PDB file of C-alpha atoms in Angstrom:
ATOM      1  CA  UNK A1018      -3.945 -44.952 -29.797  1.00  0.00           C
ATOM      2  CA  UNK A1019      -6.902 -47.164 -29.146  1.00  0.00           C
ATOM      3  CA  UNK A1020      -9.510 -45.753 -26.842  1.00  0.00           C
ATOM      4  CA  UNK A1021      -9.585 -47.293 -23.386  1.00  0.00           C
ATOM      5  CA  UNK A1022     -12.655 -49.380 -22.678  1.00  0.00           C
ATOM      6  CA  UNK A1023     -14.247 -49.650 -19.216  1.00  0.00           C
ATOM      7  CA  UNK A1024     -12.989 -53.270 -19.009  1.00  0.00           C
ATOM      8  CA  UNK A1025      -9.323 -52.425 -19.616  1.00  0.00           C
ATOM      9  CA  UNK A1026      -7.431 -51.216 -16.452  1.00  0.00           C
ATOM     10  CA  UNK A1027      -6.052 -47.729 -16.734  1.00  0.00           C
ATOM     11  CA  UNK A1028      -2.350 -47.427 -17.018  1.00  0.00           C
ATOM     12  CA  UNK A1029      -1.010 -45.050 -14.334  1.00  0.00           C
ATOM     13  CA  UNK A1030       2.382 -43.440 -14.515  1.00  0.00           C
ATOM     14  CA  UNK A1031       4.682 -44.705 -11.825  1.00  0.00           C
ATOM     15  CA  UNK A1032       5.726 -42.065  -9.258  1.00  0.00           C
ATOM     16  CA  UNK A1033       9.284 -40.488  -9.768  1.00  0.00           C
ATOM     17  CA  UNK A1034      11.393 -41.654  -6.799  1.00  0.00           C
ATOM     18  CA  UNK A1035      13.987 -39.288  -5.328  1.00  0.00           C
ATOM     19  CA  UNK A1036      17.348 -40.914  -5.151  1.00  0.00           C
ATOM     20  CA  UNK A1037      20.859 -39.663  -4.413  1.00  0.00           C
ATOM     21  CA  UNK A1038      23.504 -40.242  -7.112  1.00  0.00           C
ATOM     22  CA  UNK A1039      25.607 -42.482  -4.892  1.00  0.00           C
ATOM     23  CA  UNK A1040      22.676 -44.844  -4.341  1.00  0.00           C
ATOM     24  CA  UNK A1041      21.720 -44.938  -8.075  1.00  0.00           C
ATOM     25  CA  UNK A1042      25.340 -45.603  -8.951  1.00  0.00           C
ATOM     26  CA  UNK A1043      25.146 -48.848  -6.889  1.00  0.00           C
ATOM     27  CA  UNK A1044      21.891 -50.050  -8.516  1.00  0.00           C
ATOM     28  CA  UNK A1045      22.413 -53.333 -10.415  1.00  0.00           C
ATOM     29  CA  UNK A1046      19.113 -55.138 -10.401  1.00  0.00           C
ATOM     30  CA  UNK A1047      16.615 -54.482 -13.248  1.00  0.00           C
ATOM     31  CA  UNK A1048      13.479 -56.387 -14.248  1.00  0.00           C
ATOM     32  CA  UNK A1049      10.408 -56.195 -16.396  1.00  0.00           C
ATOM     33  CA  UNK A1050       7.131 -56.268 -14.489  1.00  0.00           C
ATOM     34  CA  UNK A1051       4.950 -58.496 -16.791  1.00  0.00           C
ATOM     35  CA  UNK A1052       5.086 -60.292 -20.106  1.00  0.00           C
ATOM     36  CA  UNK A1053       3.353 -57.410 -22.134  1.00  0.00           C
ATOM     37  CA  UNK A1054       5.474 -55.544 -24.563  1.00  0.00           C
ATOM     38  CA  UNK A1055       4.457 -52.311 -22.776  1.00  0.00           C
ATOM     39  CA  UNK A1056       5.168 -53.781 -19.338  1.00  0.00           C
ATOM     40  CA  UNK A1057       7.301 -51.340 -17.452  1.00  0.00           C
ATOM     41  CA  UNK A1058      11.062 -52.012 -16.590  1.00  0.00           C
ATOM     42  CA  UNK A1059      11.969 -51.449 -12.910  1.00  0.00           C
ATOM     43  CA  UNK A1060      15.112 -51.249 -10.880  1.00  0.00           C
ATOM     44  CA  UNK A1061      15.262 -52.138  -7.253  1.00  0.00           C
ATOM     45  CA  UNK A1062      17.260 -49.356  -5.439  1.00  0.00           C
ATOM     46  CA  UNK A1063      19.710 -50.581  -2.689  1.00  0.00           C
ATOM     47  CA  UNK A1064      17.551 -48.980   0.054  1.00  0.00           C
ATOM     48  CA  UNK A1065      14.674 -51.252  -1.051  1.00  0.00           C
ATOM     49  CA  UNK A1066      12.094 -49.781  -3.408  1.00  0.00           C
ATOM     50  CA  UNK A1067      11.286 -50.419  -6.978  1.00  0.00           C
ATOM     51  CA  UNK A1068      11.418 -47.530  -9.387  1.00  0.00           C
ATOM     52  CA  UNK A1069      11.044 -47.011 -13.135  1.00  0.00           C
ATOM     53  CA  UNK A1070      11.095 -43.220 -12.983  1.00  0.00           C
ATOM     54  CA  UNK A1071      13.374 -41.071 -10.885  1.00  0.00           C
ATOM     55  CA  UNK A1072      13.427 -37.360  -9.974  1.00  0.00           C
ATOM     56  CA  UNK A1073      16.843 -35.703  -9.549  1.00  0.00           C
ATOM     57  CA  UNK A1074      17.981 -32.146  -8.937  1.00  0.00           C
ATOM     58  CA  UNK A1075      21.624 -31.028  -9.205  1.00  0.00           C
ATOM     59  CA  UNK A1076      24.154 -29.160 -11.239  1.00  0.00           C
ATOM     60  CA  UNK A1077      24.403 -29.814 -14.978  1.00  0.00           C
ATOM     61  CA  UNK A1078      28.206 -29.633 -15.136  1.00  0.00           C
ATOM     62  CA  UNK A1079      28.730 -30.659 -18.860  1.00  0.00           C
ATOM     63  CA  UNK A1080      26.621 -31.526 -21.865  1.00  0.00           C
ATOM     64  CA  UNK A1081      27.849 -33.026 -25.163  1.00  0.00           C
ATOM     65  CA  UNK A1082      26.026 -33.343 -28.547  1.00  0.00           C
ATOM     66  CA  UNK A1083      26.730 -36.612 -30.321  1.00  0.00           C
ATOM     67  CA  UNK A1084      25.864 -38.317 -33.497  1.00  0.00           C
ATOM     68  CA  UNK A1085      25.350 -36.929 -37.072  1.00  0.00           C
ATOM     69  CA  UNK A1086      22.114 -38.369 -38.297  1.00  0.00           C
ATOM     70  CA  UNK A1087      20.828 -39.756 -35.003  1.00  0.00           C
ATOM     71  CA  UNK A1088      21.520 -36.804 -32.736  1.00  0.00           C
ATOM     72  CA  UNK A1089      21.587 -37.324 -29.006  1.00  0.00           C
ATOM     73  CA  UNK A1090      22.889 -35.406 -25.943  1.00  0.00           C
ATOM     74  CA  UNK A1091      24.699 -36.751 -22.891  1.00  0.00           C
ATOM     75  CA  UNK A1092      25.194 -34.918 -19.701  1.00  0.00           C
ATOM     76  CA  UNK A1093      26.446 -35.033 -16.155  1.00  0.00           C
ATOM     77  CA  UNK A1094      24.401 -33.971 -13.249  1.00  0.00           C
ATOM     78  CA  UNK A1095      26.090 -33.656  -9.897  1.00  0.00           C
ATOM     79  CA  UNK A1096      24.337 -33.815  -6.461  1.00  0.00           C
ATOM     80  CA  UNK A1097      25.972 -33.555  -3.012  1.00  0.00           C
ATOM     81  CA  UNK A1098      26.786 -37.424  -3.210  1.00  0.00           C
ATOM     82  CA  UNK A1099      28.028 -37.902  -6.689  1.00  0.00           C
ATOM     83  CA  UNK A1100      27.206 -37.862 -10.415  1.00  0.00           C
ATOM     84  CA  UNK A1101      24.240 -38.847 -12.522  1.00  0.00           C
ATOM     85  CA  UNK A1102      24.782 -39.497 -16.246  1.00  0.00           C
ATOM     86  CA  UNK A1103      21.752 -38.487 -18.313  1.00  0.00           C
ATOM     87  CA  UNK A1104      20.893 -38.669 -22.047  1.00  0.00           C
ATOM     88  CA  UNK A1105      18.131 -37.551 -24.318  1.00  0.00           C
ATOM     89  CA  UNK A1106      17.664 -38.547 -28.015  1.00  0.00           C
ATOM     90  CA  UNK A1107      15.328 -38.114 -30.890  1.00  0.00           C
ATOM     91  CA  UNK A1108      13.102 -40.673 -29.272  1.00  0.00           C
ATOM     92  CA  UNK A1109      12.355 -38.069 -26.608  1.00  0.00           C
ATOM     93  CA  UNK A1110      12.373 -34.906 -28.828  1.00  0.00           C
ATOM     94  CA  UNK A1111      10.989 -32.479 -26.309  1.00  0.00           C
ATOM     95  CA  UNK A1112      13.490 -33.549 -23.683  1.00  0.00           C
ATOM     96  CA  UNK A1113      16.409 -33.479 -26.208  1.00  0.00           C
ATOM     97  CA  UNK A1114      15.492 -29.877 -27.162  1.00  0.00           C
ATOM     98  CA  UNK A1115      15.199 -28.925 -23.483  1.00  0.00           C
ATOM     99  CA  UNK A1116      18.587 -30.324 -22.729  1.00  0.00           C
ATOM    100  CA  UNK A1117      20.180 -28.757 -25.910  1.00  0.00           C
ATOM    101  CA  UNK A1118      19.005 -25.239 -24.688  1.00  0.00           C
ATOM    102  CA  UNK A1119      20.510 -25.387 -21.335  1.00  0.00           C
ATOM    103  CA  UNK A1120      23.981 -24.034 -20.786  1.00  0.00           C
ATOM    104  CA  UNK A1121      26.194 -25.663 -18.157  1.00  0.00           C
ATOM    105  CA  UNK A1122      26.812 -24.986 -15.400  1.00  0.00           C
ATOM    106  CA  UNK A1123      23.179 -24.697 -14.258  1.00  0.00           C
ATOM    107  CA  UNK A1124      20.942 -26.225 -11.493  1.00  0.00           C
ATOM    108  CA  UNK A1125      18.567 -28.620 -13.218  1.00  0.00           C
ATOM    109  CA  UNK A1126      15.506 -30.742 -12.190  1.00  0.00           C
ATOM    110  CA  UNK A1127      15.290 -33.952 -14.159  1.00  0.00           C
ATOM    111  CA  UNK A1128      12.649 -36.667 -14.432  1.00  0.00           C
ATOM    112  CA  UNK A1129      13.682 -39.753 -16.334  1.00  0.00           C
ATOM    113  CA  UNK A1130      14.021 -43.445 -16.484  1.00  0.00           C
ATOM    114  CA  UNK A1131      17.025 -45.300 -14.958  1.00  0.00           C
ATOM    115  CA  UNK A1132      18.612 -47.685 -17.352  1.00  0.00           C
ATOM    116  CA  UNK A1133      21.462 -50.282 -16.637  1.00  0.00           C
ATOM    117  CA  UNK A1134      24.093 -51.079 -19.113  1.00  0.00           C
ATOM    118  CA  UNK A1135      26.753 -53.769 -18.974  1.00  0.00           C
ATOM    119  CA  UNK A1136      30.056 -52.991 -20.578  1.00  0.00           C
ATOM    120  CA  UNK A1137      32.130 -55.509 -22.522  1.00  0.00           C
ATOM    121  CA  UNK A1138      34.383 -55.922 -19.427  1.00  0.00           C
ATOM    122  CA  UNK A1139      31.416 -56.669 -17.307  1.00  0.00           C
ATOM    123  CA  UNK A1140      31.029 -53.353 -15.457  1.00  0.00           C
ATOM    124  CA  UNK A1141      27.441 -52.129 -14.852  1.00  0.00           C
ATOM    125  CA  UNK A1142      26.647 -48.537 -15.640  1.00  0.00           C
ATOM    126  CA  UNK A1143      23.448 -46.564 -14.773  1.00  0.00           C
ATOM    127  CA  UNK A1144      22.160 -43.666 -16.913  1.00  0.00           C
ATOM    128  CA  UNK A1145      19.001 -41.690 -16.802  1.00  0.00           C
ATOM    129  CA  UNK A1146      16.965 -41.282 -20.048  1.00  0.00           C
ATOM    130  CA  UNK A1147      15.489 -37.799 -19.792  1.00  0.00           C
ATOM    131  CA  UNK A1148      11.826 -37.341 -19.969  1.00  0.00           C
ATOM    132  CA  UNK A1149      11.920 -33.585 -18.836  1.00  0.00           C
ATOM    133  CA  UNK A1150      14.679 -31.323 -17.757  1.00  0.00           C
ATOM    134  CA  UNK A1151      14.174 -27.767 -16.404  1.00  0.00           C
ATOM    135  CA  UNK A1152      16.518 -25.157 -14.962  1.00  0.00           C
ATOM    136  CA  UNK A1153      15.893 -24.471 -11.349  1.00  0.00           C
ATOM    137  CA  UNK A1154      17.508 -22.286  -8.587  1.00  0.00           C
ATOM    138  CA  UNK A1155      19.681 -23.274  -5.620  1.00  0.00           C
ATOM    139  CA  UNK A1156      16.819 -23.264  -3.215  1.00  0.00           C
ATOM    140  CA  UNK A1157      15.005 -25.807  -5.306  1.00  0.00           C
ATOM    141  CA  UNK A1158      18.082 -27.990  -5.245  1.00  0.00           C
ATOM    142  CA  UNK A1159      18.387 -27.690  -1.434  1.00  0.00           C
ATOM    143  CA  UNK A1160      14.670 -28.471  -0.934  1.00  0.00           C
ATOM    144  CA  UNK A1161      15.187 -31.638  -3.163  1.00  0.00           C
ATOM    145  CA  UNK A1162      18.123 -32.666  -0.974  1.00  0.00           C
ATOM    146  CA  UNK A1163      15.942 -32.426   2.129  1.00  0.00           C
ATOM    147  CA  UNK A1164      13.062 -34.359   0.385  1.00  0.00           C
ATOM    148  CA  UNK A1165      15.475 -36.998  -0.901  1.00  0.00           C
ATOM    149  CA  UNK A1166      17.023 -37.320   2.596  1.00  0.00           C
ATOM    150  CA  UNK A1167      13.638 -37.946   4.145  1.00  0.00           C
ATOM    151  CA  UNK A1168      12.487 -40.373   1.449  1.00  0.00           C
ATOM    152  CA  UNK A1169      15.795 -42.429   1.761  1.00  0.00           C
ATOM    153  CA  UNK A1170      15.458 -42.544   5.610  1.00  0.00           C
ATOM    154  CA  UNK A1171      11.796 -43.633   5.288  1.00  0.00           C
ATOM    155  CA  UNK A1172      12.865 -46.433   2.976  1.00  0.00           C
ATOM    156  CA  UNK A1173      15.690 -47.475   5.497  1.00  0.00           C
ATOM    157  CA  UNK A1174      13.179 -47.427   8.335  1.00  0.00           C
ATOM    158  CA  UNK A1175      11.040 -49.890   6.420  1.00  0.00           C
ATOM    159  CA  UNK A1176      14.038 -51.961   5.285  1.00  0.00           C
ATOM    160  CA  UNK A1177      13.580 -55.683   5.758  1.00  0.00           C
ATOM    161  CA  UNK A1178       9.750 -55.421   6.007  1.00  0.00           C
ATOM    162  CA  UNK A1179       8.802 -55.123   2.302  1.00  0.00           C
ATOM    163  CA  UNK A1180       9.264 -57.504  -0.547  1.00  0.00           C
ATOM    164  CA  UNK A1181      11.402 -54.992  -2.468  1.00  0.00           C
ATOM    165  CA  UNK A1182      13.625 -54.414   0.504  1.00  0.00           C
ATOM    166  CA  UNK A1183      14.145 -58.078   0.979  1.00  0.00           C
ATOM    167  CA  UNK A1184      15.138 -58.354  -2.635  1.00  0.00           C
ATOM    168  CA  UNK A1185      17.478 -55.469  -2.141  1.00  0.00           C
ATOM    169  CA  UNK A1186      19.168 -57.151   0.755  1.00  0.00           C
ATOM    170  CA  UNK A1187      19.523 -60.322  -1.322  1.00  0.00           C
ATOM    171  CA  UNK A1188      20.946 -58.498  -4.299  1.00  0.00           C
ATOM    172  CA  UNK A1189      23.100 -55.850  -2.707  1.00  0.00           C
ATOM    173  CA  UNK A1190      23.695 -56.868   0.890  1.00  0.00           C
ATOM    174  CA  UNK A1191      22.649 -53.363   1.782  1.00  0.00           C
ATOM    175  CA  UNK A1192      24.112 -51.816   4.981  1.00  0.00           C
ATOM    176  CA  UNK A1193      21.606 -49.229   6.114  1.00  0.00           C
ATOM    177  CA  UNK A1194      24.187 -47.428   8.204  1.00  0.00           C
ATOM    178  CA  UNK A1195      26.115 -46.666   5.016  1.00  0.00           C
ATOM    179  CA  UNK A1196      23.140 -45.007   3.419  1.00  0.00           C
ATOM    180  CA  UNK A1197      22.290 -43.052   6.640  1.00  0.00           C
ATOM    181  CA  UNK A1198      25.860 -41.602   6.479  1.00  0.00           C
ATOM    182  CA  UNK A1199      25.314 -40.612   2.881  1.00  0.00           C
ATOM    183  CA  UNK A1200      22.022 -38.835   3.861  1.00  0.00           C
ATOM    184  CA  UNK A1201      23.666 -36.904   6.669  1.00  0.00           C
ATOM    185  CA  UNK A1202      26.769 -35.997   4.480  1.00  0.00           C
ATOM    186  CA  UNK A1203      24.255 -34.641   1.855  1.00  0.00           C
ATOM    187  CA  UNK A1204      22.328 -32.746   4.547  1.00  0.00           C
ATOM    188  CA  UNK A1205      25.542 -31.074   5.654  1.00  0.00           C
ATOM    189  CA  UNK A1206      25.799 -29.370   2.281  1.00  0.00           C
ATOM    190  CA  UNK A1207      22.423 -27.755   2.318  1.00  0.00           C
ATOM    191  CA  UNK A1208      22.274 -23.944   3.015  1.00  0.00           C
ATOM    192  CA  UNK A1209      18.774 -23.145   4.213  1.00  0.00           C
TER     193      UNK A1209
END
């Protein structure tokens, strides 16, 4: 890797956004921010914020090893609102090894990149390419639900006032009351 000069702007990692499964499942708008080969891909979440990295916590309910020469793992992680589909391949060897060692069911914390795929019949699917995955306890899962609820409500409070939320309204026709109900339903499952 070429050393960074004082004239070259530092590349900072994008923060991992907390998002419930039911919101991520509705995500359909993805774009590349820049012309550079290394420019990041973002999605606009329906509650109106861009993200190229998400942080999820839930129950890993199943895991499958696939492929013979190019091995990869797929898994399902369930939060109080629905299911995330995750994957890790040899392109992320550390994440793939972490996922391979975890036995389902287990609470897990995952940081990864959301990717959209269009099926031949035109359906859009969302998967999370795992960057790291760790076993956690139920208290951590419940704290994540609280944090995700707060961040979702904060996005809804700012809805319509930011460029990203205006784009979300244009792309999704977001109804804030629907996402508020999702938040309250998720909070009803927390046992603190």
